[in-house]
């Protein structure tokens, strides 16, 4: 029997961190949403209708380009409203599956199992897993108030599969402002029975930032920890301040450079690029290009952070060492850490900024210029 798939991608995924919503972020080099859309296409879906936030339509289109049968519609304010919108767009199909975009670990095999369950006569079917942990209720102070029998308690996943007539009738009967957490609840409210089949741990939902790394290891990607190293130096010249790690420090000299000459962040950008194996700062921001003249180095650092996210990588820790006699770094050190952590989206505990002199030796000792070294420890696909 012909089947169609709906993927609900309306959410903004803010809990999972990052600048773009989790469903469009790369997972082992492919956008999260593309994993499920491809699995449905491979399993033979006549069409895959994706309900996404209207302002994410372009992201969604580029994330799923080339996958056969994909159509994109505007989602609604709630999950239920998004399903309604997608359901209205689905053409003639005997079976309809509804899936959450944030569960990329879908296999064509699981889609086939759901179809087989419907073909055997079920009106609705969903994958589910038993709970491995003991359940207890506790009060706000952590005192256990009740043991809960977990026999028969199941965690319900998606995709959930339905006979199209049952699903459409249930949504037709649902109050216009109803908001349900899943679609089995919608058909059950309309009196239909749902059958559970064996779920899949890989169908876990991406909720928190660390879930991406866990899914990558589950989906077969080997990860490695790489340490990148960066060095930079700038000559002192005319001026009344220097900018280091995003912080302006009053001084009787300035730093000479094409951009704002922030040696600390330049070294750090090179360290991050080094950990990714993606060349150096000069290759990404050529000094010959006039658009970088006087540029705030925050742009370079934000670009490096984006490359990290694009590579499905994660910065574990960064360490910047500034080398100069003057200005004194100590009073500004915490402000530099805070700015660096803010731009990279890292907790303060994963950012180090420190300084040393060279005991008046060499070009640094003679205060001809200032230098910086940095390391970036990055967890990334092998
Ligand atoms: Mg530089």
Coordinates of C-alpha atoms in Angstrom, one line a residue, residues 126-312:
X126 CA 4.6 3.1 17.0
X127 CA 8.1 2.0 18.0
X128 CA 8.7 1.8 21.8
X129 CA 11.4 0.8 24.2
X130 CA 11.1 -0.6 27.7
X131 CA 12.6 1.4 30.5
X132 CA 16.0 0.2 31.8
X133 CA 15.9 2.3 34.9
X134 CA 13.9 1.8 38.1
X135 CA 11.2 4.5 38.5
X136 CA 10.6 6.4 41.7
X137 CA 8.7 9.5 42.5
X138 CA 10.5 12.1 44.7
X139 CA 9.5 15.4 46.2
X140 CA 11.3 18.7 45.7
X141 CA 13.9 17.9 48.4
X142 CA 14.8 14.6 46.7
X143 CA 13.0 12.5 49.3
X144 CA 11.5 9.4 47.7
X145 CA 7.8 9.4 48.1
X146 CA 6.7 6.4 46.0
X147 CA 8.0 3.4 44.1
X148 CA 6.6 3.1 40.7
X149 CA 6.1 -0.3 39.1
X150 CA 7.7 0.0 35.7
X151 CA 6.2 -3.2 34.3
X152 CA 4.6 -2.4 31.0
X153 CA 5.8 1.3 31.1
X154 CA 7.2 2.1 27.6
X155 CA 9.0 5.1 26.0
X156 CA 7.2 5.9 22.8
X157 CA 9.3 7.0 19.8
X158 CA 8.5 8.2 16.3
X159 CA 7.8 7.6 13.4
X160 CA 4.2 6.7 14.3
X161 CA 2.3 5.0 11.5
X162 CA -1.4 5.2 10.8
X163 CA -4.1 4.1 8.4
X164 CA -4.7 7.4 6.6
X165 CA -8.5 7.3 7.1
X166 CA -8.1 6.8 10.9
X167 CA -5.6 9.6 11.2
X168 CA -7.6 12.1 9.1
X169 CA -10.8 11.3 11.1
X170 CA -9.0 11.7 14.4
X171 CA -7.5 15.0 13.4
X172 CA -10.8 16.1 12.0
X173 CA -12.5 15.5 15.4
X174 CA -9.8 17.2 17.4
X175 CA -10.6 20.6 19.0
X176 CA -9.0 23.3 16.9
X177 CA -6.8 24.6 19.7
X178 CA -5.8 21.1 21.0
X179 CA -2.1 20.5 21.5
X180 CA -1.1 16.9 21.8
X181 CA 2.5 15.6 22.5
X182 CA 2.3 12.9 19.9
X183 CA -0.1 11.4 17.2
X184 CA -0.9 8.1 18.9
X185 CA -2.6 10.3 21.6
X186 CA -4.7 11.9 18.8
X187 CA -6.0 8.6 17.4
X188 CA -6.5 7.1 20.8
X189 CA -8.6 10.1 21.8
X190 CA -10.7 9.2 18.8
X191 CA -11.1 5.6 19.9
X192 CA -8.5 3.9 17.8
X193 CA -6.1 1.2 19.1
X194 CA -2.3 1.6 18.6
X195 CA 0.1 -1.3 18.5
X196 CA 3.7 -0.9 19.8
X197 CA 6.6 -2.5 18.0
X198 CA 10.2 -2.9 19.1
X199 CA 11.9 0.6 19.0
X200 CA 15.5 1.4 18.4
X201 CA 17.9 3.1 20.7
X202 CA 19.3 5.0 17.7
X203 CA 16.0 6.8 17.4
X204 CA 16.9 8.9 20.4
X205 CA 15.7 12.5 20.2
X206 CA 18.3 15.3 20.1
X207 CA 17.5 17.5 23.0
X208 CA 20.8 18.6 24.6
X209 CA 24.1 19.7 23.0
X210 CA 25.9 16.5 24.0
X211 CA 23.2 14.4 22.2
X212 CA 24.8 15.1 18.8
X213 CA 28.1 13.5 19.9
X214 CA 26.3 10.5 21.4
X215 CA 24.3 10.0 18.2
X216 CA 27.4 10.3 16.0
X217 CA 29.0 7.5 17.9
X218 CA 25.8 5.4 17.7
X219 CA 25.5 6.0 14.0
X220 CA 29.0 4.7 13.4
X221 CA 31.2 7.7 13.3
X222 CA 34.6 7.4 15.0
X223 CA 35.6 10.6 16.9
X224 CA 39.1 11.8 17.8
X225 CA 40.4 14.6 20.0
X226 CA 42.8 17.0 18.1
X227 CA 44.9 19.7 19.6
X228 CA 45.6 22.7 17.2
X229 CA 48.3 25.2 17.9
X230 CA 48.5 28.8 16.8
X231 CA 51.1 31.6 16.9
X232 CA 50.8 35.3 16.0
X233 CA 52.8 38.5 16.5
X234 CA 52.1 42.1 15.8
X235 CA 54.5 45.1 15.8
X236 CA 53.8 48.1 18.1
X237 CA 53.1 51.4 16.4
X238 CA 51.3 54.7 17.0
X239 CA 48.2 54.5 19.2
X240 CA 46.7 54.7 22.6
X241 CA 45.4 51.2 23.2
X242 CA 45.8 47.6 22.1
X243 CA 43.0 45.0 21.6
X244 CA 43.7 41.6 23.0
X245 CA 41.2 38.7 23.2
X246 CA 38.5 41.2 22.3
X247 CA 39.3 43.6 25.2
X248 CA 40.7 47.1 24.7
X249 CA 43.6 47.9 27.0
X250 CA 44.9 51.5 27.3
X251 CA 48.6 51.7 26.4
X252 CA 51.1 54.3 25.1
X253 CA 51.3 52.3 21.8
X254 CA 49.0 50.6 19.5
X255 CA 49.4 47.4 17.4
X256 CA 50.0 47.5 13.7
X257 CA 48.1 45.1 11.5
X258 CA 45.6 44.9 8.7
X259 CA 42.7 44.0 11.0
X260 CA 42.5 45.2 14.7
X261 CA 45.7 43.2 15.3
X262 CA 44.3 41.2 18.1
X263 CA 47.2 38.7 18.3
X264 CA 45.5 36.7 21.1
X265 CA 42.4 35.9 19.0
X266 CA 44.5 35.5 15.8
X267 CA 46.6 32.8 17.5
X268 CA 43.4 31.2 18.8
X269 CA 41.7 31.2 15.3
X270 CA 44.8 29.5 13.9
X271 CA 44.7 26.9 16.7
X272 CA 41.1 26.1 16.0
X273 CA 41.7 25.9 12.2
X274 CA 44.7 23.7 13.0
X275 CA 42.6 21.2 15.1
X276 CA 40.2 21.1 12.1
X277 CA 43.0 20.7 9.6
X278 CA 41.6 23.7 7.7
X279 CA 44.6 25.9 6.9
X280 CA 45.4 29.2 8.6
X281 CA 43.7 32.5 9.2
X282 CA 45.4 34.1 6.1
X283 CA 43.7 31.5 3.9
X284 CA 40.3 32.3 5.3
X285 CA 40.7 36.1 5.6
X286 CA 43.4 37.2 3.1
X287 CA 45.2 40.4 4.3
X288 CA 45.1 41.5 0.6
X289 CA 41.3 41.6 0.8
X290 CA 40.2 45.2 1.7
X291 CA 37.1 44.0 3.5
X292 CA 39.3 42.8 6.4
X293 CA 41.0 46.2 6.8
X294 CA 40.4 47.3 10.4
X295 CA 38.0 44.4 11.0
X296 CA 37.2 43.4 14.5
X297 CA 38.8 40.0 15.1
X298 CA 35.5 38.8 16.6
X299 CA 34.4 38.1 13.1
X300 CA 37.4 35.7 12.6
X301 CA 36.7 33.9 15.8
X302 CA 33.0 33.6 15.1
X303 CA 33.9 32.2 11.6
X304 CA 36.2 29.6 13.3
X305 CA 33.4 28.6 15.7
X306 CA 31.0 28.2 12.7
X307 CA 33.6 26.0 11.0
X308 CA 33.7 23.8 14.1
X309 CA 29.9 23.4 14.1
X310 CA 29.9 22.7 10.4
X311 CA 32.4 19.9 10.9
X312 CA 30.2 18.3 13.6

